[in-house]
PDB file of C-alpha atoms in Angstrom:
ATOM      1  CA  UNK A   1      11.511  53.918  40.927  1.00 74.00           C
ATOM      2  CA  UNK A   2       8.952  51.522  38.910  1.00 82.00           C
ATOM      3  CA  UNK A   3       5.435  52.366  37.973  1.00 89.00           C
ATOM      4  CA  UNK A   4       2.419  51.042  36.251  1.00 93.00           C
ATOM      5  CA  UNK A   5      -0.191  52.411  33.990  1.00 95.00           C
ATOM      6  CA  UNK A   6      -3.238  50.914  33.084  1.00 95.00           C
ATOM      7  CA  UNK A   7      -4.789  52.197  30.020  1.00 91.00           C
ATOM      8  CA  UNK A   8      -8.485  52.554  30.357  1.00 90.00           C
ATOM      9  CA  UNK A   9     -10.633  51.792  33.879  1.00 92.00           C
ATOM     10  CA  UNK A  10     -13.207  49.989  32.016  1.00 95.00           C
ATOM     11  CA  UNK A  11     -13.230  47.960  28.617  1.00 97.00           C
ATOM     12  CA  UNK A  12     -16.085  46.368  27.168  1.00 97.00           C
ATOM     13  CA  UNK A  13     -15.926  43.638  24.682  1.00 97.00           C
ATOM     14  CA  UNK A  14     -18.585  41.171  23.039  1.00 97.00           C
ATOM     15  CA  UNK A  15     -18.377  37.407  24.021  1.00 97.00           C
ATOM     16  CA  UNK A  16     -16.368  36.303  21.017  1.00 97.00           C
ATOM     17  CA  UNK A  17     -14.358  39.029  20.703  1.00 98.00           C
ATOM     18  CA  UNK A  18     -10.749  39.868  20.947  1.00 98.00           C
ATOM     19  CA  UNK A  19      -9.792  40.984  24.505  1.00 98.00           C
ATOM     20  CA  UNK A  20      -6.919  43.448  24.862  1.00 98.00           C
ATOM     21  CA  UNK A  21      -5.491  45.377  28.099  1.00 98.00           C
ATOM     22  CA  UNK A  22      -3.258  47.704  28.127  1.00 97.00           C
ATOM     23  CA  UNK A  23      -0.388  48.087  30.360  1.00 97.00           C
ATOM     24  CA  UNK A  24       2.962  49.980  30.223  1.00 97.00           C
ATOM     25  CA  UNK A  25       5.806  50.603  32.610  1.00 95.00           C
ATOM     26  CA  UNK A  26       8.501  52.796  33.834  1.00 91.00           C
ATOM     27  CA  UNK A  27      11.295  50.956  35.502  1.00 85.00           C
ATOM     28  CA  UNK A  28      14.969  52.343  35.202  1.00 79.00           C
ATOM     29  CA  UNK A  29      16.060  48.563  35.607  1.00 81.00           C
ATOM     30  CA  UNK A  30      14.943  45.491  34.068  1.00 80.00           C
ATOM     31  CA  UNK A  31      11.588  44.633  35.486  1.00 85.00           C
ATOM     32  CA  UNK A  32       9.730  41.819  36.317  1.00 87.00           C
ATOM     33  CA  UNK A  33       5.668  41.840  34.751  1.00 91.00           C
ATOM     34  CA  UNK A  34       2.639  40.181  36.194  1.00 92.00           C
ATOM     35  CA  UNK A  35      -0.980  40.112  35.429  1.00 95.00           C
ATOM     36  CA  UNK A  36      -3.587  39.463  38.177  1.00 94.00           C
ATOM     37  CA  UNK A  37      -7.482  38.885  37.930  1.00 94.00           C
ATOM     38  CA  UNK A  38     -10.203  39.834  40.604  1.00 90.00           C
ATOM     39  CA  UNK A  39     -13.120  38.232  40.488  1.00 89.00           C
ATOM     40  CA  UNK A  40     -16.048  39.497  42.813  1.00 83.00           C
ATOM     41  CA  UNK A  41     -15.603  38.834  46.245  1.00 76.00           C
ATOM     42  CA  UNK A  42     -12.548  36.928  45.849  1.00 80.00           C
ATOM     43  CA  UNK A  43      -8.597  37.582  45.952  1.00 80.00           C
ATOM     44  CA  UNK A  44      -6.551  38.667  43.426  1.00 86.00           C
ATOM     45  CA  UNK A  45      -4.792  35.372  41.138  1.00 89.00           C
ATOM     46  CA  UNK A  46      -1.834  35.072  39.275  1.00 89.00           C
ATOM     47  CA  UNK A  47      -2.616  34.841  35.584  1.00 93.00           C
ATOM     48  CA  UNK A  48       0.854  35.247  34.098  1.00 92.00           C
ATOM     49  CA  UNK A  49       4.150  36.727  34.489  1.00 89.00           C
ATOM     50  CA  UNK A  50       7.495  37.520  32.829  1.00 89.00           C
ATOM     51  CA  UNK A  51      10.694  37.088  34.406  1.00 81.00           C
ATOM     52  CA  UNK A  52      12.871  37.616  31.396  1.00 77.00           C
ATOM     53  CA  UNK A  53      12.713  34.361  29.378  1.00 75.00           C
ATOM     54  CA  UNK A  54      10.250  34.258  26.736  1.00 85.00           C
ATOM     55  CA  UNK A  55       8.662  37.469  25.396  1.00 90.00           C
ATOM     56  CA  UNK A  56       5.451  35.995  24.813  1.00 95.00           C
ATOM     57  CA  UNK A  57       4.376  34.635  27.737  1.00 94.00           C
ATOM     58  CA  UNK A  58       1.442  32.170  28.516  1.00 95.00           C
ATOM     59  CA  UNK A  59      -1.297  32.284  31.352  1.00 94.00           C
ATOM     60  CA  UNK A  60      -3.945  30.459  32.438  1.00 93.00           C
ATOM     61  CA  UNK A  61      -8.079  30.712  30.806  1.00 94.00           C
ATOM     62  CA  UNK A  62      -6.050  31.607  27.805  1.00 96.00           C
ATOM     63  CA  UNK A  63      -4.419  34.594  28.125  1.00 97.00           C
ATOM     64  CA  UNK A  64      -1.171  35.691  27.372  1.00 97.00           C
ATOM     65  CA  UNK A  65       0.994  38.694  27.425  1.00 97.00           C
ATOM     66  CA  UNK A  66       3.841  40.059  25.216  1.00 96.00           C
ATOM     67  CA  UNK A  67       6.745  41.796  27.057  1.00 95.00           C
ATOM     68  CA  UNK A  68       8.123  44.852  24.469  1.00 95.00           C
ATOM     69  CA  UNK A  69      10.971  46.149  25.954  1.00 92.00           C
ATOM     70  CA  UNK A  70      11.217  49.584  22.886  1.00 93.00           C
ATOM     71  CA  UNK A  71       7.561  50.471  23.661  1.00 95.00           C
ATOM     72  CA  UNK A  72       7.582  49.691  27.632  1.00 95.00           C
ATOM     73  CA  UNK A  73       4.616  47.705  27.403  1.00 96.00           C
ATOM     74  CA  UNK A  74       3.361  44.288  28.651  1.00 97.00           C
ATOM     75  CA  UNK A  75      -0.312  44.368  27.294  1.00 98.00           C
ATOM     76  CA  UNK A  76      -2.805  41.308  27.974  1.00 98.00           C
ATOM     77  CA  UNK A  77      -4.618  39.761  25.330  1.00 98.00           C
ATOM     78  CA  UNK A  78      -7.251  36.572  24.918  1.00 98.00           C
ATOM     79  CA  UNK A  79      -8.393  35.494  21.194  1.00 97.00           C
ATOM     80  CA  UNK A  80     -12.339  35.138  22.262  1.00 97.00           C
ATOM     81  CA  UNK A  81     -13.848  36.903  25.273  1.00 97.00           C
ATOM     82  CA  UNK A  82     -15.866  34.459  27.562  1.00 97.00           C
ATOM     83  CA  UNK A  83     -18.862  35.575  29.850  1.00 96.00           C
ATOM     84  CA  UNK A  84     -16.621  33.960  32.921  1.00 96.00           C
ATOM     85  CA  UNK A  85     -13.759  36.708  31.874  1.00 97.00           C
ATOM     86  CA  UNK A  86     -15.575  39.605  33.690  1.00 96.00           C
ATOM     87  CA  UNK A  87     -13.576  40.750  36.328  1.00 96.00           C
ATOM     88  CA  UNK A  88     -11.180  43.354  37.738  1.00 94.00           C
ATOM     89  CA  UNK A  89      -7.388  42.723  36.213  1.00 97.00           C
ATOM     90  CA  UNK A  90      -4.286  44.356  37.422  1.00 95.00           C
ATOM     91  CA  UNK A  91      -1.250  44.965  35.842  1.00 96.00           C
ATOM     92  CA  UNK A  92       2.228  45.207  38.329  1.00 92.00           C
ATOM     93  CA  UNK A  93       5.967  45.140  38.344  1.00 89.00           C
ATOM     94  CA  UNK A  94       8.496  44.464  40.189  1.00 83.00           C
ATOM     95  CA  UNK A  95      12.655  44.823  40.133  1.00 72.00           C
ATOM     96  CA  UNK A  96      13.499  42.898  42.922  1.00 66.00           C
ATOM     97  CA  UNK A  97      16.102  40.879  41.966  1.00 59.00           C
ATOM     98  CA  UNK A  98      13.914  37.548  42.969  1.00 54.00           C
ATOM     99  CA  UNK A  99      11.507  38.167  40.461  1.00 57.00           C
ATOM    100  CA  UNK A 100       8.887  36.113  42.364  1.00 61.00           C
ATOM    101  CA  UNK A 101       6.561  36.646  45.375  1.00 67.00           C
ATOM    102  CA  UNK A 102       5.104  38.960  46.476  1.00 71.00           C
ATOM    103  CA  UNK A 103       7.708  41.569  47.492  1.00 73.00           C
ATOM    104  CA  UNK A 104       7.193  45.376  46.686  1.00 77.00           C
ATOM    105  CA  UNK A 105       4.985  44.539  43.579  1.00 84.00           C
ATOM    106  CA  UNK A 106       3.106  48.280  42.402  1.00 87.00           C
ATOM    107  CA  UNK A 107       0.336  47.497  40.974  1.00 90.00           C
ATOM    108  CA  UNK A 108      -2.020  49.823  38.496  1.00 92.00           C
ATOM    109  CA  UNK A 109      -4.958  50.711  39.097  1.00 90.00           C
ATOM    110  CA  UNK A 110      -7.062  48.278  37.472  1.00 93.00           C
ATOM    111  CA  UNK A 111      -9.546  47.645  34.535  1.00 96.00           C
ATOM    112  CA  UNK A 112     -12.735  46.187  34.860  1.00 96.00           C
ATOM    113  CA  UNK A 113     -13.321  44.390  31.936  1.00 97.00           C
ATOM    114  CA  UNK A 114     -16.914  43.691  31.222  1.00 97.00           C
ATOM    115  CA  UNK A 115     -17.930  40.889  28.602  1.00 97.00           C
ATOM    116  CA  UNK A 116     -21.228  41.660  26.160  1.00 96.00           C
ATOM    117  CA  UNK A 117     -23.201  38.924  25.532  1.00 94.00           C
TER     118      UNK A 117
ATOM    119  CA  UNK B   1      -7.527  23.600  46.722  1.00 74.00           C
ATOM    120  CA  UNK B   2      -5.541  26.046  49.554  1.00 79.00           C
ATOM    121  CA  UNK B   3      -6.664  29.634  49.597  1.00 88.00           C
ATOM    122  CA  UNK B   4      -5.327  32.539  51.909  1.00 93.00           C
ATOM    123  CA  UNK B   5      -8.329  33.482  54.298  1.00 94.00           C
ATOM    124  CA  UNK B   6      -9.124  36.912  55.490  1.00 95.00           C
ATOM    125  CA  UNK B   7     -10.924  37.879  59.108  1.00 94.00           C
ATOM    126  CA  UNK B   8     -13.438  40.168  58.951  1.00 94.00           C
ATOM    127  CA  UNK B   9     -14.592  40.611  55.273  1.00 94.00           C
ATOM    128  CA  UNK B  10     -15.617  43.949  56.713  1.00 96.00           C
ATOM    129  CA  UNK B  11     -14.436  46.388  60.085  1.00 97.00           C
ATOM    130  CA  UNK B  12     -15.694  49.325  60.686  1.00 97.00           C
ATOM    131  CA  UNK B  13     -13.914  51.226  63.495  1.00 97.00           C
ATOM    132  CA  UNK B  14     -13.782  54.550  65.274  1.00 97.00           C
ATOM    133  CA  UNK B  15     -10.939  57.231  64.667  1.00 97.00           C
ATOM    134  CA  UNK B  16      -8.143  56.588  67.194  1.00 97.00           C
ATOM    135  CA  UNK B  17      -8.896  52.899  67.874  1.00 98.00           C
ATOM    136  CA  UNK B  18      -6.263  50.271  67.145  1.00 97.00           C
ATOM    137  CA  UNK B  19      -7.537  47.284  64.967  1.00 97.00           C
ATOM    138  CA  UNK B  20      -6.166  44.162  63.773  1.00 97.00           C
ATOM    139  CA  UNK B  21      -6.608  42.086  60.876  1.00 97.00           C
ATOM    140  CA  UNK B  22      -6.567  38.657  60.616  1.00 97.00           C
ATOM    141  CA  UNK B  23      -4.804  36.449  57.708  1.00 97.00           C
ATOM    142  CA  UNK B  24      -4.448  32.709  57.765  1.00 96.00           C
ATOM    143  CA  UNK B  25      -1.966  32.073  54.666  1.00 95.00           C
ATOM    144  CA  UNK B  26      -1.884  28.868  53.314  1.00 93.00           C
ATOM    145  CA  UNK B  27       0.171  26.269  55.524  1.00 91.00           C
ATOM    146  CA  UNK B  28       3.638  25.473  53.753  1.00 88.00           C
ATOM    147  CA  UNK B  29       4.325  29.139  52.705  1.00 91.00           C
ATOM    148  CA  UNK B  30       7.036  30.841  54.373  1.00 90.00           C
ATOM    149  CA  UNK B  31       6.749  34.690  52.808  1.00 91.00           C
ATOM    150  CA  UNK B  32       4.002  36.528  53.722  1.00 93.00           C
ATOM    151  CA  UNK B  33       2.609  40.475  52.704  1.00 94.00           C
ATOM    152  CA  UNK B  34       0.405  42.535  53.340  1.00 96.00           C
ATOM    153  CA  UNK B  35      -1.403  45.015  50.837  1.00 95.00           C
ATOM    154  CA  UNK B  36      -3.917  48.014  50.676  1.00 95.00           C
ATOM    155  CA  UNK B  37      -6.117  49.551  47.959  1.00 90.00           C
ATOM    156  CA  UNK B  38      -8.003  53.008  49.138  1.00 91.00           C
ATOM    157  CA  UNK B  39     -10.840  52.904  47.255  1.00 87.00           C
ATOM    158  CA  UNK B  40     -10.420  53.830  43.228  1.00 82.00           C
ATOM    159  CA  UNK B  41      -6.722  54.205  43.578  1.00 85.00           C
ATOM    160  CA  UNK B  42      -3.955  51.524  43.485  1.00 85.00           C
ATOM    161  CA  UNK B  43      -2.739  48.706  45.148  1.00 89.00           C
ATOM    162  CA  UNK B  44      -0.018  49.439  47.805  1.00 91.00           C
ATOM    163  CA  UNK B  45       2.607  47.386  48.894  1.00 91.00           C
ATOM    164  CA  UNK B  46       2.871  47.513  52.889  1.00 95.00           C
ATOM    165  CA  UNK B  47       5.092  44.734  54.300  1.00 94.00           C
ATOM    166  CA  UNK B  48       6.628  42.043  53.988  1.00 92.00           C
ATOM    167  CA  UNK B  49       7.467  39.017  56.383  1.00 93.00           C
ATOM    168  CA  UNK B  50       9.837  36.150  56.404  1.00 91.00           C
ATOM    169  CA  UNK B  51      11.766  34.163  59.527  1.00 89.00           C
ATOM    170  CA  UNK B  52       9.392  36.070  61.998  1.00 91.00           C
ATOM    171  CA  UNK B  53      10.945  39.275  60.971  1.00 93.00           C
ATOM    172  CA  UNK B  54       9.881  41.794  58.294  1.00 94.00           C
ATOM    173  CA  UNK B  55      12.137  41.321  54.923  1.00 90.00           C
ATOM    174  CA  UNK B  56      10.941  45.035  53.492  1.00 89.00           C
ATOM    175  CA  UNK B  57       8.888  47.770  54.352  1.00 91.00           C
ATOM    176  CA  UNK B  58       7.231  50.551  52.055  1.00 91.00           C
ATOM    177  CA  UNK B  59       6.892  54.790  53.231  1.00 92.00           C
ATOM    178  CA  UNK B  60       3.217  53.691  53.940  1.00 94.00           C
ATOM    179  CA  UNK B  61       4.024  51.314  57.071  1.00 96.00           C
ATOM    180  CA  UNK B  62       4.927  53.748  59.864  1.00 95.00           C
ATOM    181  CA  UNK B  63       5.084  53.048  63.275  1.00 95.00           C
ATOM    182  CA  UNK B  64       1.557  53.168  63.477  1.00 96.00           C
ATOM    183  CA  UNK B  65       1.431  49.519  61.634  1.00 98.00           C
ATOM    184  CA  UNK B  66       2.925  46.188  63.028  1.00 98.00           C
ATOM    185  CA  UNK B  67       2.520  42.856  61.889  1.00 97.00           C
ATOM    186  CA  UNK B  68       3.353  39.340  63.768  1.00 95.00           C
ATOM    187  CA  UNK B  69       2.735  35.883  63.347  1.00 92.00           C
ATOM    188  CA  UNK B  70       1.609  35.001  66.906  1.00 87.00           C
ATOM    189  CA  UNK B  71       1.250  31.078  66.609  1.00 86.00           C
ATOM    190  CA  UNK B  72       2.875  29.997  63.410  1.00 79.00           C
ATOM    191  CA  UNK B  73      -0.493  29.833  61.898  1.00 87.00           C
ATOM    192  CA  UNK B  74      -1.855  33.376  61.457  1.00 93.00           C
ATOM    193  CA  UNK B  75      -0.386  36.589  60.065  1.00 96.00           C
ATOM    194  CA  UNK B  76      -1.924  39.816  61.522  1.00 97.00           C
ATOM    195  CA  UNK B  77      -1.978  43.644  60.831  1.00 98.00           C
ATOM    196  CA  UNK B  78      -2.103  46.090  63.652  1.00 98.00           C
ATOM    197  CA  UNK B  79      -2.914  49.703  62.840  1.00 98.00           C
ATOM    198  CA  UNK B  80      -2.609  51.279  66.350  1.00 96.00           C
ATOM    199  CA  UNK B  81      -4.109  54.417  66.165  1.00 95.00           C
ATOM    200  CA  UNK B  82      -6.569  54.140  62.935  1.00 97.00           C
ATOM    201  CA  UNK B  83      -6.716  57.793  61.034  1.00 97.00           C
ATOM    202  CA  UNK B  84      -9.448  58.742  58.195  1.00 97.00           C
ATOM    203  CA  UNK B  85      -7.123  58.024  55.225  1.00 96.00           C
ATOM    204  CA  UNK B  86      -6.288  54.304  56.857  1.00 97.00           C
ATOM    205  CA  UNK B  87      -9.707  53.367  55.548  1.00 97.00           C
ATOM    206  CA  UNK B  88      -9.113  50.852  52.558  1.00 96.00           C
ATOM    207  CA  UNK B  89      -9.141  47.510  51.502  1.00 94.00           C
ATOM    208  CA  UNK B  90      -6.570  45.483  53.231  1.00 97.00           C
ATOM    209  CA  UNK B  91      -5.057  42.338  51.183  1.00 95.00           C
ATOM    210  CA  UNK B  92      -3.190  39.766  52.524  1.00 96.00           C
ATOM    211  CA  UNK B  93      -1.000  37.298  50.492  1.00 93.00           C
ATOM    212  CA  UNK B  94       1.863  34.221  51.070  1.00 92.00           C
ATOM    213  CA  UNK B  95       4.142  32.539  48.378  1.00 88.00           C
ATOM    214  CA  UNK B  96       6.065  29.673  49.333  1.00 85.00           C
ATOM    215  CA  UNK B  97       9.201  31.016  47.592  1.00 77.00           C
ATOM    216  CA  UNK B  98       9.902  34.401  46.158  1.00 70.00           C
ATOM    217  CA  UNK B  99      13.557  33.339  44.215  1.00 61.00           C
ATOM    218  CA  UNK B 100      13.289  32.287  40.744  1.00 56.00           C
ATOM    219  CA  UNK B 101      11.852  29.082  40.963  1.00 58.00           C
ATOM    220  CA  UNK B 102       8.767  27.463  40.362  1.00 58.00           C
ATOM    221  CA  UNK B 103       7.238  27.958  43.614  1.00 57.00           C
ATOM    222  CA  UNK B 104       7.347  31.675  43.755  1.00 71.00           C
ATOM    223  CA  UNK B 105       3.549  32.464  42.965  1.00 77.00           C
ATOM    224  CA  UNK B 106       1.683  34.995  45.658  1.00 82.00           C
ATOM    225  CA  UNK B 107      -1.874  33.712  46.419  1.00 87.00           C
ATOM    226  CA  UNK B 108      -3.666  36.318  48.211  1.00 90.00           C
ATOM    227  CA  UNK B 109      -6.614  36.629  49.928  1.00 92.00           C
ATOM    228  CA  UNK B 110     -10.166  38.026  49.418  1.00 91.00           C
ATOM    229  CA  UNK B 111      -9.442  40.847  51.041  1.00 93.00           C
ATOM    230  CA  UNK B 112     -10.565  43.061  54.680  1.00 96.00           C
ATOM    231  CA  UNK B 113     -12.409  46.281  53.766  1.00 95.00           C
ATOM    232  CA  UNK B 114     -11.506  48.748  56.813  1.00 97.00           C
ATOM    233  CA  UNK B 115     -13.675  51.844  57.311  1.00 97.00           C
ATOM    234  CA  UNK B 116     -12.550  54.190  59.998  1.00 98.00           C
ATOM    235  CA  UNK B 117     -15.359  56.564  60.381  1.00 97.00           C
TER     236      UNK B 117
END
């Protein structure tokens, strides 16, 4: 069985300002990470994922996410919070053995992150 | 740029009635899924579909659900006999891969919000 937890519903940050989501897992085999973004009224967009190459791994509006195996966690992080950031983000895994698509991802259940000006 | 489009944006429909959403993935993807959030909870994998036949299945999709692609262009959900607890947003997504490779990214759509009242 896999599962997700997303630490906090809501996180508010200052434009400028570090951005950090939390996310950890529970997967009793290796598991496959991803990192989606909602923006109002649109579908949810792949912003990274980790497939077991590189721990660190690089997204797009620069973001990336670090993949620590000891503390089961797969947090998201972005140097300097921009206004256009605000949006819904979702943490999921998967363990299917493709490591791609969309098959049997479980997602968490979200956190809105909301940018200060 | 191709985007996975999603028909209604909104349904409302009467306990017991069947319903069907609409999906219209993007043209040279071959997986398609579909997905549901109930409202403040987390996203749920449904179904998936490959070769005109569903690839994997989650608890949630009973026989009350059904998917097709009728004419190589759309991908629908059927909910036969819509209950209370069916009400939720209803995501549908394609990938043109789902193995390793580089083309393995889900694009999904906006979204149907079904409300069975």
């Amino acid at each position: 069985a896999q599962s997700v937890t997303q630490l906090g519903s809501h996180v508010s940050v200052s434009e400028g300002a570090l951005v950090l989501l939390r996310c950890n897992y529970s997967s009793s085999v290796p598991p496959y990470l991803f990192w989606y973004v909602q923006y109002p009224n649109q579908g949810l967009q792949l912003l990274l994922k980790y497939t077991s190459a590189a721990t660190l791994v690089k997204g797009i509006n620069g973001f990336e996410a670090e993949f620590k195996k000891s503390e089961t966690s797969f947090h998201l992080t972005k140097p300097s919070a921009h206004m256009s950031d605000a949006a819904e983000y979702f943490c999921a895994v998967s363990t299917r053995e493709s490591g791609g698509g969309a098959d049997g991802l479980t997602f968490g259940k979200g956190t809105h992150l909301i940018i200060q000006p | 740029e191709p985007e996975v489009t999603q028909t209604p944006s909104h349904q409302v429909t009467q306990m017991g009635q069947e319903v069907i959403l609409r999906c219209v993935p993007i043209s040279n993807h071959l997986y398609f899924y579909w997905y549901r959030q109930i409202l403040g909870q987390k996203v749920e994998f449904l179904v998936s579909f490959y070769n005109n036949e569903i690839s994997e299945k989650s608890e949630i999709f009973d026989d009350q659900f059904s998917v097709e692609r009728p004419d190589g262009s759309n991908f629908t959900l059927k909910i036969r006999s819509t209950k209370l607890e069916d009400s939720a947003m209803y995501f549908c997504a394609s990938s043109e891969d789902r193995g390793r490779g580089t083309n393995t990214e889900a694009f999904f759509g906006q979204g149907t919000r079904l409300t069975v009242v």
